[in-house]
Short mmCIF file of C-alpha atoms in Angstrom, two decimals:
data_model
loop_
_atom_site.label_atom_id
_atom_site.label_comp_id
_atom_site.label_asym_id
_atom_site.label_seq_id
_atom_site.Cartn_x
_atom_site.Cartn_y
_atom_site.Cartn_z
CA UNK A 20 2.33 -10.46 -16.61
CA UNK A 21 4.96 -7.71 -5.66
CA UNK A 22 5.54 -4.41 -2.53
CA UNK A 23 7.24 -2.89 0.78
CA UNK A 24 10.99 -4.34 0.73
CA UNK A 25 14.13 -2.28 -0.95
CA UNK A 26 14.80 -5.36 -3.18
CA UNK A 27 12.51 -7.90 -5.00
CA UNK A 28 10.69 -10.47 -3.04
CA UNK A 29 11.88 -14.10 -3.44
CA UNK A 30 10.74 -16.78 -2.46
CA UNK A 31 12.95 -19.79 -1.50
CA UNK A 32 13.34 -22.53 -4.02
CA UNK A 33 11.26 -25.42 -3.19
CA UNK A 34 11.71 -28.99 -2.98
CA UNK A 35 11.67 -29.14 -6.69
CA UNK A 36 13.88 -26.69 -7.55
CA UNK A 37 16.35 -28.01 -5.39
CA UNK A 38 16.22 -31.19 -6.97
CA UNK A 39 16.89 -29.48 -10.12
CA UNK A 40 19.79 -27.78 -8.73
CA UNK A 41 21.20 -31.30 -7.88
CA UNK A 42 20.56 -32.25 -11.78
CA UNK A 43 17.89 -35.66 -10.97
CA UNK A 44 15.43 -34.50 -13.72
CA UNK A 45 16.12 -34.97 -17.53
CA UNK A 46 16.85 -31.86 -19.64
CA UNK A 47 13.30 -32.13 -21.40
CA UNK A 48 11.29 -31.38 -17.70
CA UNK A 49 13.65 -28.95 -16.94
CA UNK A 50 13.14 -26.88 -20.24
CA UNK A 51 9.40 -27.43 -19.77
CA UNK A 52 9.48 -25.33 -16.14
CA UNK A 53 10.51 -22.73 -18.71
CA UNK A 54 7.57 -22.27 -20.88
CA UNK A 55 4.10 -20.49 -20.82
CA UNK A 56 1.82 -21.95 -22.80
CA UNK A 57 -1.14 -20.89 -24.54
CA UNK A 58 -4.73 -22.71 -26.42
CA UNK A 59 -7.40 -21.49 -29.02
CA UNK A 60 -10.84 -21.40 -27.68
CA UNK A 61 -12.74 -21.59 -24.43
CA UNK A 62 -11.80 -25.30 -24.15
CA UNK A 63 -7.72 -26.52 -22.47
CA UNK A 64 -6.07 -28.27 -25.27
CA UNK A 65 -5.02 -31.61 -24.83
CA UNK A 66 -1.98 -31.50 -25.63
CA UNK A 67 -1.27 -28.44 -22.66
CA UNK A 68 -3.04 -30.40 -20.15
CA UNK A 69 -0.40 -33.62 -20.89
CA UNK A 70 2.56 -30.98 -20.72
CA UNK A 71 1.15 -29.70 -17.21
CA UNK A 72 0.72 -33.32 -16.48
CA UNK A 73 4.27 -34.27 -17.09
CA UNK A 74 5.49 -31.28 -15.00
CA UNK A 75 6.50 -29.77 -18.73
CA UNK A 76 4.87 -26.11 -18.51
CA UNK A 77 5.64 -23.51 -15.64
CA UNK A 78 2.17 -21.93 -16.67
CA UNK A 79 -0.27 -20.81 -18.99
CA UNK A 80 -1.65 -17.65 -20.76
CA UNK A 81 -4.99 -16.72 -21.57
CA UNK A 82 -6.65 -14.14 -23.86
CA UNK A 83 -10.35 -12.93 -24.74
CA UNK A 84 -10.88 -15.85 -26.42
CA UNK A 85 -10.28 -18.48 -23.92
CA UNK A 86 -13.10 -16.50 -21.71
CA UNK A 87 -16.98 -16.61 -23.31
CA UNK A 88 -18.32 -16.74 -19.59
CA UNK A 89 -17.19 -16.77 -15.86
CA UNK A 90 -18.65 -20.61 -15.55
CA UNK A 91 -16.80 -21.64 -18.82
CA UNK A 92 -14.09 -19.63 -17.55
CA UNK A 93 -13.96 -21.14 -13.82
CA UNK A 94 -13.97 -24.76 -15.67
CA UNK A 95 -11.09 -23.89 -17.77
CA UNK A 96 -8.85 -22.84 -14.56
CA UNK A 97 -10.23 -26.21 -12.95
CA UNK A 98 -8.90 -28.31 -15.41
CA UNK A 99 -5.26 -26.53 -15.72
CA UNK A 100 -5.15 -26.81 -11.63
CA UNK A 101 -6.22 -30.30 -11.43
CA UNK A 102 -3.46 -31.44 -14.57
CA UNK A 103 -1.06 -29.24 -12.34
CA UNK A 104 -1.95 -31.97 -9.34
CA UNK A 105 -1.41 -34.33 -10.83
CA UNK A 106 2.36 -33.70 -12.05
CA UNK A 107 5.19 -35.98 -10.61
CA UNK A 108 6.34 -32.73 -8.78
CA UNK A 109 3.18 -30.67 -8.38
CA UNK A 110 3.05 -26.51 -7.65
CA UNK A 111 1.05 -24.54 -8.60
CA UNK A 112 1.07 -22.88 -12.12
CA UNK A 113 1.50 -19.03 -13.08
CA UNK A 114 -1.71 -18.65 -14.62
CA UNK A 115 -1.27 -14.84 -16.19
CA UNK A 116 -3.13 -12.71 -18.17
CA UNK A 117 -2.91 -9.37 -19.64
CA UNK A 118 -5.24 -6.75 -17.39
CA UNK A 119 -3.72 -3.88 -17.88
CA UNK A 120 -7.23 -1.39 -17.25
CA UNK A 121 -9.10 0.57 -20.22
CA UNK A 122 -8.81 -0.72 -23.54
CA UNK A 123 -6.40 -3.22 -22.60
CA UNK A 124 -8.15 -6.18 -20.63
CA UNK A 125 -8.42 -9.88 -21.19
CA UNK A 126 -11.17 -10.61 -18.44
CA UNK A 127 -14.36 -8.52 -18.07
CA UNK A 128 -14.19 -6.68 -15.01
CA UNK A 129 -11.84 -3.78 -13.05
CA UNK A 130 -9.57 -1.88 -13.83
CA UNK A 131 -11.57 0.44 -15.38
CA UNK A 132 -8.91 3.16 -16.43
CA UNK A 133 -6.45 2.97 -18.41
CA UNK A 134 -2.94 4.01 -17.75
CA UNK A 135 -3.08 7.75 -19.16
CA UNK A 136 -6.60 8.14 -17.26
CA UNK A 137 -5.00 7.20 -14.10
CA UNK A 138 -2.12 9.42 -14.67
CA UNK A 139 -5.13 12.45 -15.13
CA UNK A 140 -6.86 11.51 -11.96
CA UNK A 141 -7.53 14.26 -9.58
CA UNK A 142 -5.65 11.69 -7.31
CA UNK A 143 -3.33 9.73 -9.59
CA UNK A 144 -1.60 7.89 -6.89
CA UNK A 145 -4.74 7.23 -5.20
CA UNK A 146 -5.97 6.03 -8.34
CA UNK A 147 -2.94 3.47 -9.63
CA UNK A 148 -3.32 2.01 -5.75
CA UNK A 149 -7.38 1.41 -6.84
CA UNK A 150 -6.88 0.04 -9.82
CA UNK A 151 -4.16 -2.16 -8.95
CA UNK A 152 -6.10 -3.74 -6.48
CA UNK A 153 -9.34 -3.98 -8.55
CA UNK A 154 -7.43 -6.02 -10.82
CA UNK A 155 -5.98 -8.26 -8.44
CA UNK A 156 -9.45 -8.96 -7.42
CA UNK A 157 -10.53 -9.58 -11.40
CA UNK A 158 -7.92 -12.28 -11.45
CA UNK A 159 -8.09 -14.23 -7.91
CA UNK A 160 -11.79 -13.64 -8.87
CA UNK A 161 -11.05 -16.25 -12.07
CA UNK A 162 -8.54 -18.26 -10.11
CA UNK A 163 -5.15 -16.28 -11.63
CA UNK A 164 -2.55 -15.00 -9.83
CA UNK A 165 -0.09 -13.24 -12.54
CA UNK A 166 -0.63 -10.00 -13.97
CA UNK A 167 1.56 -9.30 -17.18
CA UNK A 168 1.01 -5.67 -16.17
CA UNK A 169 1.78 -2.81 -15.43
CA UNK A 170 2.80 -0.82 -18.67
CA UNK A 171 6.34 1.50 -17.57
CA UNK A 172 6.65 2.87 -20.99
CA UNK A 173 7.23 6.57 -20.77
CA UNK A 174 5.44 7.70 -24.16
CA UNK A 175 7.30 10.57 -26.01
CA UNK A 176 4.78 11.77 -28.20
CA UNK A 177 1.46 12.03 -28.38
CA UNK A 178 -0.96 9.43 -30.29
CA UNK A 179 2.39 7.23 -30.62
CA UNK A 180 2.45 3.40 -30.34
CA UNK A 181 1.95 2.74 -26.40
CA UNK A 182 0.09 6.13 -25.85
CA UNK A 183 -2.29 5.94 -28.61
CA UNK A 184 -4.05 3.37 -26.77
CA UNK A 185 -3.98 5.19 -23.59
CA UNK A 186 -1.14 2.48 -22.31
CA UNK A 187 1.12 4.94 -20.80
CA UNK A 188 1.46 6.63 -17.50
CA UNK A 189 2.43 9.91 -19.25
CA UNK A 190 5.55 11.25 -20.13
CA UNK A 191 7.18 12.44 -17.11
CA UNK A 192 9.52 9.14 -16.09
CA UNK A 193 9.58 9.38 -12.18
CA UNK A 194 5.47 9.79 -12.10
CA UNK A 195 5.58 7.06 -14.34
CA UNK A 196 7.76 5.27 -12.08
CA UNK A 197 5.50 6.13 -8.98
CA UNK A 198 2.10 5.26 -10.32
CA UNK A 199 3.79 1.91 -11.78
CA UNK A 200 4.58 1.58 -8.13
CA UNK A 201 1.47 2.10 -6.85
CA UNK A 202 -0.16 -0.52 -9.42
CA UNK A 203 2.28 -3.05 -8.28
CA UNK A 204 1.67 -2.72 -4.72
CA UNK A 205 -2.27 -2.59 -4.90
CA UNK A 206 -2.15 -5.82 -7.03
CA UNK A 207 0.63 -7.84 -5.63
CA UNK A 208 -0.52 -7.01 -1.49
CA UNK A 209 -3.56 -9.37 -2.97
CA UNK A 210 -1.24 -12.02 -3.74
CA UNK A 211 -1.11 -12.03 -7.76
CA UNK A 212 2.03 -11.07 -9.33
CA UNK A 213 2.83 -7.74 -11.30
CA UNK A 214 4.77 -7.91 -14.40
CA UNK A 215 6.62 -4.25 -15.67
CA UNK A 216 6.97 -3.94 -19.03
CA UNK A 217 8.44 -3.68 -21.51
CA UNK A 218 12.05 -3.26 -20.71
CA UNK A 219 14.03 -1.33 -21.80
CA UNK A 220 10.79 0.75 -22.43
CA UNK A 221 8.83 1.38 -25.91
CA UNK A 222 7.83 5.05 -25.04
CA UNK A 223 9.12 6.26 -28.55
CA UNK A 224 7.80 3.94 -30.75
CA UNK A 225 5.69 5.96 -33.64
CA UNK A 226 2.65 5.01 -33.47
CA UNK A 227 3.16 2.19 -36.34
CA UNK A 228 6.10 0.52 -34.95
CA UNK A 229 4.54 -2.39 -33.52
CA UNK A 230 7.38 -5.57 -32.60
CA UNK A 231 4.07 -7.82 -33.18
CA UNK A 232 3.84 -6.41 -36.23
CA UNK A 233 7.38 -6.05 -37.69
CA UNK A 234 10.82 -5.42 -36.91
CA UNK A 235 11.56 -2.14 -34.26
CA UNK A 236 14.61 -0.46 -33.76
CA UNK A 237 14.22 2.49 -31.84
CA UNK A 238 17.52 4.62 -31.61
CA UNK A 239 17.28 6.65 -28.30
CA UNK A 240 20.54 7.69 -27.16
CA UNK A 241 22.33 5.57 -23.98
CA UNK A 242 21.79 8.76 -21.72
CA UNK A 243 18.13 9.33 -22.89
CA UNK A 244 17.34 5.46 -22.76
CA UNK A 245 18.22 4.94 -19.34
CA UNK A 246 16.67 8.58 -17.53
CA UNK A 247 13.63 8.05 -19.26
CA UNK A 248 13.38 4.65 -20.65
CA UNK A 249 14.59 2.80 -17.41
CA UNK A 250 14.07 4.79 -14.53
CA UNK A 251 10.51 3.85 -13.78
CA UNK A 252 11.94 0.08 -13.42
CA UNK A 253 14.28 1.54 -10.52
CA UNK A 254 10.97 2.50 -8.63
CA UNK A 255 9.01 -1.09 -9.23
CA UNK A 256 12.24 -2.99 -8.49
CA UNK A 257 11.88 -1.27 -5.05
CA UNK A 258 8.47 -1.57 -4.81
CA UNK A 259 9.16 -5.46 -5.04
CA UNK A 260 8.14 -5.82 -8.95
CA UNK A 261 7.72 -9.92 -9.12
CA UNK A 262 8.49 -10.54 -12.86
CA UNK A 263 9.77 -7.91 -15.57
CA UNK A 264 9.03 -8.22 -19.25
CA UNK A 265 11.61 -7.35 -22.14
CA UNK A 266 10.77 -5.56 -25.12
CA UNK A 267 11.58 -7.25 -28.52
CA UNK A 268 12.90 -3.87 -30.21
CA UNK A 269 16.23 -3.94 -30.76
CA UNK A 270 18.26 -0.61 -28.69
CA UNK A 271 21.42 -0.02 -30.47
CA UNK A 272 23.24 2.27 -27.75
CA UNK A 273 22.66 -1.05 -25.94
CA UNK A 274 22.81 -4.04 -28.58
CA UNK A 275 22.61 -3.18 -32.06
CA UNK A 276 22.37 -6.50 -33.11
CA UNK A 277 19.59 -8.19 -31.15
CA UNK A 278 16.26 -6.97 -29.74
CA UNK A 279 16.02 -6.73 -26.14
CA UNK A 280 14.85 -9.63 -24.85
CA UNK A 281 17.65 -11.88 -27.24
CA UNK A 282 20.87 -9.54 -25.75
CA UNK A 283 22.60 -10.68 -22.40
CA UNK A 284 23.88 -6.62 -22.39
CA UNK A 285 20.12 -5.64 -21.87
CA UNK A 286 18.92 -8.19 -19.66
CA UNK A 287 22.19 -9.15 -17.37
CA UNK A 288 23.74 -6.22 -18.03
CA UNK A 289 21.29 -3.34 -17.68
CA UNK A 290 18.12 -5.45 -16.00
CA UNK A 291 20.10 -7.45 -13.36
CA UNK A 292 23.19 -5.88 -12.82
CA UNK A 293 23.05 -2.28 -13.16
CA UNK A 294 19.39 -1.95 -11.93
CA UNK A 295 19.49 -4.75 -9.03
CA UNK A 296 16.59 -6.34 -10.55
CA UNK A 297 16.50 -10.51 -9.21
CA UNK A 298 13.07 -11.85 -9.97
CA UNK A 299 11.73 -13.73 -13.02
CA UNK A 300 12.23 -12.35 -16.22
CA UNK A 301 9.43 -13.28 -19.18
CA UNK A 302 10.13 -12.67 -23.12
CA UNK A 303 7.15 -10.75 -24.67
CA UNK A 304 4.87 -12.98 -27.16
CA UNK A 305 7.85 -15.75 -28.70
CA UNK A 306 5.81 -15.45 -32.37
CA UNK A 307 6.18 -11.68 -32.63
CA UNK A 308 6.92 -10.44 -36.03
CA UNK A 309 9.69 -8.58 -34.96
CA UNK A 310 11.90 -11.90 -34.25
CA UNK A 311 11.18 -12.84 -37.81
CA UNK A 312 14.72 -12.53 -38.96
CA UNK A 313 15.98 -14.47 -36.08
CA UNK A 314 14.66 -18.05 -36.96
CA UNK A 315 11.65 -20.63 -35.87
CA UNK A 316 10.57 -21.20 -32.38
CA UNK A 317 13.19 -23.22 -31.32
CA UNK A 318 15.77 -20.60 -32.72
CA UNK A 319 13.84 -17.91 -30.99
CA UNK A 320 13.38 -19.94 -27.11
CA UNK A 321 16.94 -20.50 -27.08
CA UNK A 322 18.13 -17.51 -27.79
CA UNK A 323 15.74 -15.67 -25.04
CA UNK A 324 17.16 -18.27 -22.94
CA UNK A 325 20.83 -17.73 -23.57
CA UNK A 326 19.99 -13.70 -22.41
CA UNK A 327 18.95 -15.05 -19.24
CA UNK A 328 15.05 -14.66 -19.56
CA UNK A 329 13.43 -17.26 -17.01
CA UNK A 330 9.90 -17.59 -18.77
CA UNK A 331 9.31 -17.75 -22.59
CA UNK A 332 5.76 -16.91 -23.69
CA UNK A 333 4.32 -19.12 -26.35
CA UNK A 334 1.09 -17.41 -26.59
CA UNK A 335 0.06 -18.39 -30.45
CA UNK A 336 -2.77 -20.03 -28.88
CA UNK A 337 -0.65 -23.18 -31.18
CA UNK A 338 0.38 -25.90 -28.26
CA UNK A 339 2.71 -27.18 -30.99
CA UNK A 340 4.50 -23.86 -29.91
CA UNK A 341 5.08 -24.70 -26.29
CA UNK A 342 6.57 -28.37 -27.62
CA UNK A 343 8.89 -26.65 -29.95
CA UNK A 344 10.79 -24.26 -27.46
CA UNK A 345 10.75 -27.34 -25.39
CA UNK A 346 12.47 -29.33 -27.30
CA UNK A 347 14.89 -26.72 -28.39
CA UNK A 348 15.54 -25.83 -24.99
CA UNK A 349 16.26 -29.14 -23.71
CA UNK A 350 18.16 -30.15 -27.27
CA UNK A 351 20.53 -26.70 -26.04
CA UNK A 352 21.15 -28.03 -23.10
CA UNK A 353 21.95 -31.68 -23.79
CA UNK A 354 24.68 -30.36 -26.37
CA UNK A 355 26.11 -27.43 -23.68
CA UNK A 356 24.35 -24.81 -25.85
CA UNK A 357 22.85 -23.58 -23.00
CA UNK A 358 24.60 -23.39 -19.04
CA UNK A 359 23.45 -26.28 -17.27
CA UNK A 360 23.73 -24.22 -14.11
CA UNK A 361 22.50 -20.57 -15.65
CA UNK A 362 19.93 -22.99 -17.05
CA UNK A 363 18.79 -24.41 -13.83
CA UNK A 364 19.32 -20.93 -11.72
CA UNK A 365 16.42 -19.85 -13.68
CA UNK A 366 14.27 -22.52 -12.72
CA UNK A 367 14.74 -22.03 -9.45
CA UNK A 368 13.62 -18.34 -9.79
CA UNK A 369 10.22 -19.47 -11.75
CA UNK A 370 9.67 -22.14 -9.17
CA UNK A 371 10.35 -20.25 -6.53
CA UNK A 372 7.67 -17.54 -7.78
CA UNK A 373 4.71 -20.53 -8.01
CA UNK A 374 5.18 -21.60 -5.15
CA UNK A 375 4.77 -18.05 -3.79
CA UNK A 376 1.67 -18.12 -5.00
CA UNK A 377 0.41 -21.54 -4.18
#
């Protein structure tokens, strides 16, 4: 959950964000433009469509179970568009998904192969271009336009977390970096945004150290991290990668005290400043088991914040979820928790990006 230019595309901030910038909305809206939000069932929650409404939500995920037909499915993406219209400030929402190809995919439809199967092609390259496009035209097919994909983990061993379901390029980090590449610019010349993930990379995770699940550290040396773990991210950060995702395992050459996604050294640091990268960072799933130890929702949104990731991602399919950060966020920012103008900086990048894609 973006192709040609040396640096990442960005769009200029709109109307709204420069608003923002100039500090005429309350702290509540502005933490809203923040948050993706998430619903149970085939059926828009309430409670998300009066958050779009309000101009509270910068987007929304959805999963299997928010799809049970293409009808039911095109209603659904009706209703989200139509509460987006009517916001005080309307643009158009990142409505994302997770369509990676093979056993990984939300919506029926392309991409057929998964990662490693592309990375076996007879024509690899060929084959990342094909399916990158094929699942651009799954999502503008559904009315989406962000793709929380492609997968840059460079897998270690064999049968280990991200390979074991075929998520990985392979294990040779510039190929993985070039097929990545490929993905991104198939999908994103069709207009929906690619996401890389996850950042720093989880390529050697054994094959039970899930950050859903429970708590990951995964000690690769600073060298080792950064010529295998990071180097695909150089290539789709040149290839004009719209948003990048950060792992919640916590890298302890980097940060041995936070996961990824909570530690400014990983995201400013490494991300932005040693890698270039200035598009829209998004946390990986905010109720994760691996951020257990680090407090509620709130806790967790601000924190994620305070690292300098743009989107958070409330996916419990809870809407209560999405209010929570919220209110944290804003609650961090009233009380100078939180930069008011790092704060509003990354509104202007998610704005910015959905308006892109209007």
């Amino acid at each position: 959950m973006a192709a040609k230019t040396a640096k990442t595309a960005t769009a200029t901030p709109a109307t709204g964000a420069k608003r923002a910038a100039d500090g005429s909305e309350d702290s509540r809206q502005l933490a809203g433009r923040r948050i993706v939000l998430s619903y149970p069932g085939p059926t828009p929650a309430p409670g998300v469509l009066q958050a779009i409404r309000e101009g509270r939500a910068a987007g929304v995920i959805l999963f299997g179970e928010n799809v049970t037909s293409p009808e039911q499915l095109a209603t659904a993406v009706a209703q989200l568009k139509q509460a987006a219209a009517e916001a005080p400030d309307p643009r158009p929402l990142l409505l994302m998904t997770d369509q990676e190809g093979g056993k990984v995919r939300r919506l029926p439809g392309a991409p057929e192969l998964s990662a490693r199967r592309t990375g076996s092609a007879p024509s690899p390259l060929a084959a990342a271009l094909d399916s990158g496009t094929a699942a651009a035209g799954t999502l503008t097919g559904a009315g989406l336009n962000v793709n929380l994909a492609p997968v840059l983990d460079v897998y270690d061993t064999p049968g280990n977390f991200i390979d074991r379901f075929e998520r990985s390029y392979g294990q040779d980090p510039t190929r993985v970096g070039e097929l990545g590449s490929a993905f991104v610019a198939g999908q994103q010349s069709q207009g929906v945004a690619a996401t890389a993930k996850h950042f720093p990379g989880l390529g050697s995770a054994a094959r039970d150290e899930n950050t859903d699940a429970r708590p990951v550290t995964l000690p690769v040396p600073l060298g080792e991290l950064r010529t295998r773990g990071e180097a695909p991210y150089r290539a789709a950060i040149a290839a004009g990668v719209r948003l990048v995702m950060a792992s919640w395992a916590v890298y302890p050459a980097l940060d041995p005290d936070r996961p990824a996604g909570f530690s400014p050294t990983v995201i400013q640091g490494e991300l932005r400043e040693r890698l270039g990268f200035d598009g829209v960072t998004v946390t990986d799933a905010l109720e994760a088991e691996a951020l257990t130890p680090y407090g509620p929702t709130g806790v967790r949104a601000v924190a994620a914040a305070a690292a300098g990731m743009d989107l958070i991602l409330c996916s419990a399919r809870d809407p209560r979820q999405g209010e929570d950060a919220t209110a944290a966020l804003a609650a961090a920012l009233d009380s100078g928790g939180l930069d008011r103008s790092a704060f509003v900086e990354s509104v202007d990048r998610v704005d910015a990006l959905r308006e892109s894609l209007g």
